[in-house]
Amino acid sequence: MSITAEETRERMEHFVEACRRAGVKLTHQRLEIFREVARTTAHPDAITVYRGVRRRIPTVSLDTVYRALATMVELGVLSTLGSSREKVRFDANTRPHHHFVCVRCGIIRDFYSDSLDQLATGEELEDVGRVESAHVELRGICSNCASQAIQD
Amino acid sequence: MSITAEETRERMEHFVEACRRAGVKLTHQRLEIFREVARTTAHPDAITVYRGVRRRIPTVSLDTVYRALATMVELGVLSTLGSSREKVRFDANTRPHHHFVCVRCGIIRDFYSDSLDQLATGEELEDVGRVESAHVELRGICSNCASQAIQD
DNA sequence: ATGGATGCAAACCATTTGCAGTGTA
DNA sequence: TACACTGCAAATGGTTTGCATCCAT
């Protein structure tokens, strides 16, 4: 669940450095909020981070945690898990397929790939567990947006 | 964006068949709600489905759309896009990696895979767009839960 | 000192639920 | 006819925002 103190320290330095470079203020709250995510591999959600930080800073507010986490994602020192944060979307395509999401226009296109369908058989995962299904989401610029790039 | 009338019809039959088999009632609303998802490749969200259906059934309510979509996902005739629908989770691991989600205990473990990291170079995608990043989420039973399977 | 950051409370938005009335099998 | 399904309205839960105050630079 937790990582080495050494690696946590590296991540903290990385964070401090990124704030300096971006001109983002290094507040007590932000330091503790980042530390709370950096010290574990548990991929905590906002509430969990909030509860952890509150042990050290009893007056933090949940919205500060939200704002700080968003800032850190922008800085590139944190990432969000799972697919793009949005409402649920539905799909009536029952053939095995995967999704390409255009980061510019948001369109989601199905594509088919035998090699991706075979993911469940990967050997890297022997010690992790038995894979039942694979969800692959590739992000990039769709060909349509790419051909309109001149207009930007 | 839209698919052939023929394929839409096939999907509708598939749906009707699945309802019969499961003893789920075939209401006017459910038919139109399914049709709305089945007729397109646009992966609509609940509100979009609702607005589409309302053109044909002006009295449908949004919660009926939600309930019907959930039923269809259970029936296996629809799937939801993206990763497991949950709150946002944060990750301070900046090395390229992927996620294994245990469907039993919910734990999310990082794993590393060169072959998955290379996904961006796939040729299947030439006509779709240029891939910038790959997000892979594998679901299954983690080794820890698997070894406790006796207790169930 | 000063503009960005915080805390509070209230707003928002997607989704869910209780309940009484309705329609399918 | 009976029981699942629908529609309405209100609740829920995660996340966001307006604003006055505060603090890192």
Short mmCIF file of C-alpha atoms (C1' of nucleotides) in Angstrom, two decimals:
data_model
loop_
_atom_site.label_atom_id
_atom_site.label_comp_id
_atom_site.label_asym_id
_atom_site.label_seq_id
_atom_site.Cartn_x
_atom_site.Cartn_y
_atom_site.Cartn_z
CA MET A 1 0.00 0.00 0.00
CA SER A 2 2.66 2.53 0.95
CA ILE A 3 5.87 3.32 -0.87
CA THR A 4 9.38 3.97 0.40
CA ALA A 5 10.10 7.14 2.33
CA GLU A 6 12.81 7.81 -0.20
CA GLU A 7 10.46 7.74 -3.12
CA THR A 8 7.93 9.88 -1.29
CA ARG A 9 10.65 12.45 -0.76
CA GLU A 10 11.53 12.38 -4.45
CA ARG A 11 7.92 12.97 -5.36
CA MET A 12 7.71 15.87 -2.93
CA GLU A 13 10.77 17.48 -4.47
CA HIS A 14 9.33 16.98 -7.90
CA PHE A 15 6.14 18.72 -6.74
CA VAL A 16 7.94 21.65 -5.11
CA GLU A 17 10.01 22.10 -8.24
CA ALA A 18 6.93 22.06 -10.47
CA CYS A 19 5.21 24.70 -8.31
CA ARG A 20 8.23 26.99 -8.44
CA ARG A 21 8.48 26.65 -12.19
CA ALA A 22 4.79 27.40 -12.66
CA GLY A 23 4.65 30.23 -10.13
CA VAL A 24 2.15 28.35 -7.99
CA LYS A 25 2.32 29.16 -4.30
CA LEU A 26 3.64 26.51 -1.95
CA THR A 27 1.12 26.58 0.84
CA HIS A 28 1.02 24.39 3.90
CA GLN A 29 -2.23 22.85 2.64
CA ARG A 30 -0.89 22.03 -0.81
CA LEU A 31 2.19 20.40 0.65
CA GLU A 32 0.13 18.15 2.90
CA ILE A 33 -2.43 17.39 0.23
CA PHE A 34 0.26 16.32 -2.20
CA ARG A 35 2.06 14.31 0.45
CA GLU A 36 -1.15 12.44 1.19
CA VAL A 37 -1.40 11.21 -2.40
CA ALA A 38 2.34 10.72 -2.85
CA ARG A 39 2.83 8.50 0.17
CA THR A 40 0.62 5.67 -1.04
CA THR A 41 -0.20 3.51 -4.03
CA ALA A 42 -3.84 3.31 -3.00
CA HIS A 43 -5.08 5.88 -5.54
CA PRO A 44 -7.22 7.77 -3.03
CA ASP A 45 -10.28 9.83 -3.94
CA ALA A 46 -10.81 13.43 -2.82
CA ILE A 47 -12.63 12.57 0.41
CA THR A 48 -9.95 10.11 1.45
CA VAL A 49 -7.25 12.69 0.84
CA TYR A 50 -9.30 15.20 2.81
CA ARG A 51 -9.65 12.89 5.79
CA GLY A 52 -5.95 12.12 5.76
CA VAL A 53 -4.90 15.74 5.57
CA ARG A 54 -7.33 16.74 8.30
CA ARG A 55 -5.30 14.73 10.78
CA ARG A 56 -2.43 17.14 10.20
CA ILE A 57 -4.40 20.30 9.37
CA PRO A 58 -7.75 20.03 11.18
CA THR A 59 -9.07 23.19 9.53
CA VAL A 60 -8.62 22.26 5.86
CA SER A 61 -11.79 22.35 3.87
CA LEU A 62 -12.86 19.82 1.32
CA ASP A 63 -13.06 22.38 -1.43
CA THR A 64 -9.46 23.35 -0.86
CA VAL A 65 -8.57 19.71 -1.36
CA TYR A 66 -10.53 19.67 -4.62
CA ARG A 67 -8.90 22.86 -5.85
CA ALA A 68 -5.43 21.71 -4.88
CA LEU A 69 -5.82 18.33 -6.56
CA ALA A 70 -7.05 20.00 -9.74
CA THR A 71 -4.04 22.32 -9.69
CA MET A 72 -1.70 19.37 -9.27
CA VAL A 73 -3.23 17.54 -12.19
CA GLU A 74 -2.70 20.68 -14.29
CA LEU A 75 0.89 20.84 -13.12
CA GLY A 76 1.31 17.26 -14.26
CA VAL A 77 2.49 15.98 -10.88
CA LEU A 78 -0.70 13.97 -10.36
CA SER A 79 -2.96 12.18 -12.76
CA THR A 80 -6.52 11.01 -12.44
CA LEU A 81 -7.35 7.36 -12.67
CA GLY A 82 -9.74 5.76 -15.03
CA SER A 83 -11.08 7.39 -18.12
CA SER A 84 -11.85 10.98 -18.76
CA ARG A 85 -14.04 12.36 -16.05
CA GLU A 86 -17.49 12.67 -17.49
CA LYS A 87 -21.00 11.38 -17.34
CA VAL A 88 -21.67 7.77 -18.21
CA ARG A 89 -21.96 7.02 -21.92
CA PHE A 90 -23.69 4.03 -23.44
CA ASP A 91 -22.70 1.70 -26.24
CA ALA A 92 -24.85 -0.82 -28.12
CA ASN A 93 -21.88 -2.36 -29.93
CA THR A 94 -21.48 -5.86 -28.53
CA ARG A 95 -18.52 -6.87 -30.70
CA PRO A 96 -15.21 -6.73 -28.82
CA HIS A 97 -13.82 -3.30 -29.50
CA HIS A 98 -11.95 -0.38 -28.01
CA HIS A 99 -12.25 3.37 -27.93
CA PHE A 100 -10.32 6.27 -29.33
CA VAL A 101 -11.13 9.60 -27.68
CA CYS A 102 -10.23 12.84 -29.44
CA VAL A 103 -8.91 15.23 -26.82
CA ARG A 104 -9.83 18.20 -28.99
CA CYS A 105 -13.40 17.62 -30.15
CA GLY A 106 -14.34 14.88 -27.68
CA ILE A 107 -15.60 12.45 -30.28
CA ILE A 108 -15.27 8.79 -29.34
CA ARG A 109 -14.67 6.32 -32.13
CA ASP A 110 -14.71 2.54 -31.93
CA PHE A 111 -11.84 0.58 -33.35
CA TYR A 112 -10.98 -3.08 -33.49
CA SER A 113 -7.71 -4.72 -32.59
CA ASP A 114 -6.94 -8.38 -32.16
CA SER A 115 -3.80 -7.65 -30.18
CA LEU A 116 -5.73 -5.57 -27.67
CA ASP A 117 -8.41 -8.23 -27.38
CA GLN A 118 -5.64 -10.62 -26.32
CA LEU A 119 -4.58 -8.40 -23.42
CA ALA A 120 -6.18 -10.65 -20.87
CA THR A 121 -3.47 -13.24 -21.47
CA GLY A 122 -0.53 -11.01 -20.53
CA GLU A 123 2.16 -12.61 -18.41
CA GLU A 124 3.16 -9.41 -16.63
CA LEU A 125 0.09 -9.94 -14.52
CA GLU A 126 0.69 -13.39 -13.12
CA ASP A 127 1.41 -12.06 -9.63
CA VAL A 128 -1.29 -9.40 -9.77
CA GLY A 129 -4.35 -11.47 -10.57
CA ARG A 130 -6.49 -13.13 -13.18
CA VAL A 131 -7.74 -10.74 -15.86
CA GLU A 132 -11.38 -10.99 -16.86
CA SER A 133 -11.81 -7.98 -19.10
CA ALA A 134 -9.75 -5.22 -20.63
CA HIS A 135 -10.81 -1.63 -21.14
CA VAL A 136 -8.57 0.32 -23.41
CA GLU A 137 -8.98 3.99 -24.09
CA LEU A 138 -6.57 5.70 -26.43
CA ARG A 139 -6.48 9.47 -26.46
CA GLY A 140 -5.19 11.73 -29.18
CA ILE A 141 -6.23 13.98 -32.01
CA CYS A 142 -8.69 12.48 -34.45
CA SER A 143 -7.94 12.64 -38.16
CA ASN A 144 -10.77 15.09 -38.66
CA CYS A 145 -9.39 17.58 -36.13
CA ALA A 146 -5.86 17.01 -37.43
CA SER A 147 -6.85 18.09 -40.94
CA GLN A 148 -8.43 21.25 -39.59
CA ALA A 149 -5.33 22.14 -37.60
CA ILE A 150 -4.59 25.01 -39.98
CA GLN A 151 -7.44 27.03 -38.55
CA ASP A 152 -5.89 27.21 -35.08
CA MET B 1 -22.28 8.75 -36.76
CA SER B 2 -25.24 6.53 -37.56
CA ILE B 3 -25.17 2.88 -38.53
CA THR B 4 -27.11 0.97 -41.15
CA ALA B 5 -30.84 0.44 -40.72
CA GLU B 6 -30.15 -3.26 -41.06
CA GLU B 7 -27.76 -3.35 -38.16
CA THR B 8 -30.08 -1.26 -36.03
CA ARG B 9 -32.78 -3.83 -36.68
CA GLU B 10 -30.46 -6.66 -35.67
CA ARG B 11 -29.66 -4.88 -32.44
CA MET B 12 -33.35 -4.35 -31.72
CA GLU B 13 -34.06 -8.03 -32.23
CA HIS B 14 -31.17 -8.90 -29.97
CA PHE B 15 -32.65 -6.63 -27.33
CA VAL B 16 -36.20 -8.00 -27.62
CA GLU B 17 -34.83 -11.52 -27.39
CA ALA B 18 -32.79 -10.68 -24.29
CA CYS B 19 -35.84 -9.16 -22.57
CA ARG B 20 -37.96 -12.21 -23.29
CA ARG B 21 -35.30 -14.52 -21.98
CA ALA B 22 -34.89 -12.51 -18.80
CA GLY B 23 -38.60 -11.96 -18.23
CA VAL B 24 -38.19 -8.19 -18.54
CA LYS B 25 -41.25 -6.40 -19.84
CA LEU B 26 -41.07 -4.86 -23.29
CA THR B 27 -42.52 -1.43 -22.75
CA HIS B 28 -42.91 1.31 -25.28
CA GLN B 29 -40.38 3.39 -23.38
CA ARG B 30 -37.74 0.67 -23.24
CA LEU B 31 -38.05 0.01 -26.94
CA GLU B 32 -37.51 3.64 -27.82
CA ILE B 33 -34.74 4.10 -25.28
CA PHE B 34 -32.84 1.14 -26.66
CA ARG B 35 -33.43 2.24 -30.23
CA GLU B 36 -31.97 5.64 -29.42
CA VAL B 37 -28.67 4.10 -28.34
CA ALA B 38 -28.68 1.39 -30.99
CA ARG B 39 -29.12 3.69 -33.95
CA THR B 40 -25.86 5.59 -33.50
CA THR B 41 -22.16 5.15 -32.83
CA ALA B 42 -22.05 8.40 -30.90
CA HIS B 43 -22.05 6.75 -27.44
CA PRO B 44 -24.70 9.10 -26.01
CA ASP B 45 -25.06 9.92 -22.33
CA ALA B 46 -28.34 9.63 -20.41
CA ILE B 47 -29.52 13.18 -21.11
CA THR B 48 -28.87 12.85 -24.80
CA VAL B 49 -30.84 9.61 -24.93
CA TYR B 50 -33.61 11.30 -22.97
CA ARG B 51 -33.83 14.22 -25.38
CA GLY B 52 -33.89 11.88 -28.35
CA VAL B 53 -36.60 9.68 -26.92
CA ARG B 54 -38.70 12.67 -25.90
CA ARG B 55 -39.22 13.50 -29.57
CA ARG B 56 -41.12 10.23 -29.90
CA ILE B 57 -42.52 9.95 -26.36
CA PRO B 58 -42.91 13.50 -25.02
CA THR B 59 -43.93 12.25 -21.57
CA VAL B 60 -40.92 10.05 -20.77
CA SER B 61 -39.11 11.03 -17.65
CA LEU B 62 -35.38 11.19 -17.20
CA ASP B 63 -35.40 8.70 -14.37
CA THR B 64 -37.12 6.15 -16.56
CA VAL B 65 -34.29 6.59 -19.03
CA TYR B 66 -31.76 6.02 -16.25
CA ARG B 67 -33.58 2.95 -14.99
CA ALA B 68 -34.00 1.51 -18.47
CA LEU B 69 -30.35 2.04 -19.37
CA ALA B 70 -29.27 0.34 -16.16
CA THR B 71 -31.54 -2.60 -16.92
CA MET B 72 -30.06 -2.89 -20.42
CA VAL B 73 -26.53 -2.91 -19.09
CA GLU B 74 -27.56 -5.73 -16.73
CA LEU B 75 -29.08 -7.59 -19.65
CA GLY B 76 -25.79 -7.24 -21.46
CA VAL B 77 -27.27 -5.54 -24.51
CA LEU B 78 -25.57 -2.25 -23.68
CA SER B 79 -22.27 -1.43 -22.05
CA THR B 80 -21.00 1.70 -20.43
CA LEU B 81 -18.01 3.49 -21.82
CA GLY B 82 -14.85 4.32 -20.01
CA SER B 83 -13.72 2.83 -16.78
CA SER B 84 -15.76 1.90 -13.79
CA ARG B 85 -18.05 4.73 -12.91
CA GLU B 86 -16.84 6.12 -9.63
CA LYS B 87 -15.44 9.19 -8.02
CA VAL B 88 -12.16 10.52 -9.34
CA ARG B 89 -9.05 8.89 -7.91
CA PHE B 90 -5.60 10.40 -7.91
CA ASP B 91 -2.21 8.95 -8.69
CA ALA B 92 1.23 10.40 -7.98
CA ASN B 93 3.03 7.75 -10.03
CA THR B 94 4.44 9.56 -13.05
CA ARG B 95 6.13 6.53 -14.61
CA PRO B 96 4.16 5.10 -17.54
CA HIS B 97 1.97 2.41 -16.06
CA HIS B 98 -1.44 0.80 -16.19
CA HIS B 99 -4.08 -0.35 -13.74
CA PHE B 100 -5.49 -3.63 -12.62
CA VAL B 101 -8.83 -3.32 -10.78
CA CYS B 102 -10.05 -6.17 -8.61
CA VAL B 103 -13.77 -6.54 -9.18
CA ARG B 104 -14.18 -8.21 -5.82
CA CYS B 105 -12.33 -6.04 -3.32
CA GLY B 106 -11.93 -2.94 -5.47
CA ILE B 107 -8.22 -2.57 -4.97
CA ILE B 108 -6.37 -0.92 -7.83
CA ARG B 109 -2.81 -2.02 -8.47
CA ASP B 110 -0.31 -0.48 -10.84
CA PHE B 111 1.52 -2.67 -13.27
CA TYR B 112 4.07 -2.02 -15.97
CA SER B 113 4.06 -3.32 -19.51
CA ASP B 114 6.28 -2.31 -22.39
CA SER B 115 3.88 -3.75 -24.91
CA LEU B 116 0.99 -1.68 -23.57
CA ASP B 117 3.16 1.41 -23.54
CA GLN B 118 3.74 0.84 -27.25
CA LEU B 119 0.03 0.93 -28.00
CA ALA B 120 0.29 4.42 -29.37
CA THR B 121 2.07 3.08 -32.43
CA GLY B 122 -0.71 0.73 -33.51
CA GLU B 123 -1.42 0.70 -37.24
CA GLU B 124 -5.10 -0.09 -36.84
CA LEU B 125 -5.51 3.55 -35.94
CA GLU B 126 -4.02 5.26 -38.94
CA ASP B 127 -7.39 6.38 -40.23
CA VAL B 128 -8.77 7.20 -36.78
CA GLY B 129 -6.16 9.63 -35.53
CA ARG B 130 -2.83 10.15 -33.85
CA VAL B 131 -2.60 8.52 -30.44
CA GLU B 132 -1.03 10.54 -27.66
CA SER B 133 -1.65 8.37 -24.64
CA ALA B 134 -3.04 4.95 -23.79
CA HIS B 135 -5.12 4.22 -20.73
CA VAL B 136 -5.56 0.56 -20.04
CA GLU B 137 -7.65 -0.78 -17.24
CA LEU B 138 -7.75 -4.51 -16.71
CA ARG B 139 -10.40 -5.97 -14.45
CA GLY B 140 -10.36 -9.31 -12.73
CA ILE B 141 -9.78 -11.01 -9.41
CA CYS B 142 -6.61 -10.02 -7.63
CA SER B 143 -4.29 -12.75 -6.39
CA ASN B 144 -5.15 -11.88 -2.82
CA CYS B 145 -8.88 -12.39 -3.31
CA ALA B 146 -8.23 -15.50 -5.40
CA SER B 147 -6.37 -17.16 -2.54
CA GLN B 148 -9.23 -16.39 -0.16
CA ALA B 149 -11.81 -17.85 -2.52
CA ILE B 150 -12.30 -20.80 -0.17
CA GLN B 151 -14.10 -18.60 2.33
CA ASP B 152 -16.93 -17.81 -0.04
"C1'" DA C 1 1.65 44.92 -0.21
"C1'" DT C 2 -0.87 42.34 -3.07
"C1'" DG C 3 -2.63 38.90 -5.78
"C1'" DG C 4 -3.24 34.24 -5.38
"C1'" DA C 5 -5.03 30.79 -1.89
"C1'" DT C 6 -8.19 29.41 1.75
"C1'" DG C 7 -12.60 28.46 4.30
"C1'" DC C 8 -17.35 28.78 4.56
"C1'" DA C 9 -21.75 28.13 2.69
"C1'" DA C 10 -24.56 27.66 -0.90
"C1'" DA C 11 -25.11 26.11 -5.71
"C1'" DC C 12 -24.77 22.55 -9.29
"C1'" DC C 13 -25.37 18.52 -11.86
"C1'" DA C 14 -25.64 13.71 -12.69
"C1'" DT C 15 -27.85 10.05 -10.76
"C1'" DT C 16 -30.99 7.62 -7.41
"C1'" DT C 17 -35.06 6.67 -4.71
"C1'" DG C 18 -40.01 6.55 -2.47
"C1'" DC C 19 -44.42 6.31 -3.72
"C1'" DA C 20 -48.79 6.20 -6.02
"C1'" DG C 21 -50.74 5.31 -10.37
"C1'" DT C 22 -50.35 2.61 -14.92
"C1'" DG C 23 -49.78 -0.95 -18.48
"C1'" DT C 24 -47.66 -5.44 -19.96
"C1'" DA C 25 -47.76 -10.31 -19.86
"C1'" DT D 1 -55.59 -9.46 -12.65
"C1'" DA D 2 -50.97 -8.97 -10.62
"C1'" DC D 3 -46.76 -7.29 -10.49
"C1'" DA D 4 -43.32 -4.93 -12.85
"C1'" DC D 5 -42.81 -0.36 -14.80
"C1'" DT D 6 -43.50 4.59 -15.13
"C1'" DG D 7 -43.71 9.51 -13.81
"C1'" DC D 8 -43.32 12.88 -10.47
"C1'" DA D 9 -40.82 15.09 -7.02
"C1'" DA D 10 -37.64 15.13 -3.67
"C1'" DA D 11 -33.16 13.36 -1.95
"C1'" DT D 12 -28.32 12.19 -2.61
"C1'" DG D 13 -23.45 12.59 -3.38
"C1'" DG D 14 -19.53 14.25 -5.71
"C1'" DT D 15 -17.78 18.41 -7.25
"C1'" DT D 16 -17.82 23.53 -8.07
"C1'" DT D 17 -18.34 28.46 -7.09
"C1'" DG D 18 -18.92 33.40 -4.92
"C1'" DC D 19 -17.07 36.01 -1.64
"C1'" DA D 20 -14.60 37.91 2.28
"C1'" DT D 21 -10.34 37.00 4.62
"C1'" DC D 22 -5.57 35.46 4.82
"C1'" DC D 23 -0.76 34.48 3.75
"C1'" DA D 24 3.33 33.18 0.57
"C1'" DT D 25 6.14 35.71 -2.29
#
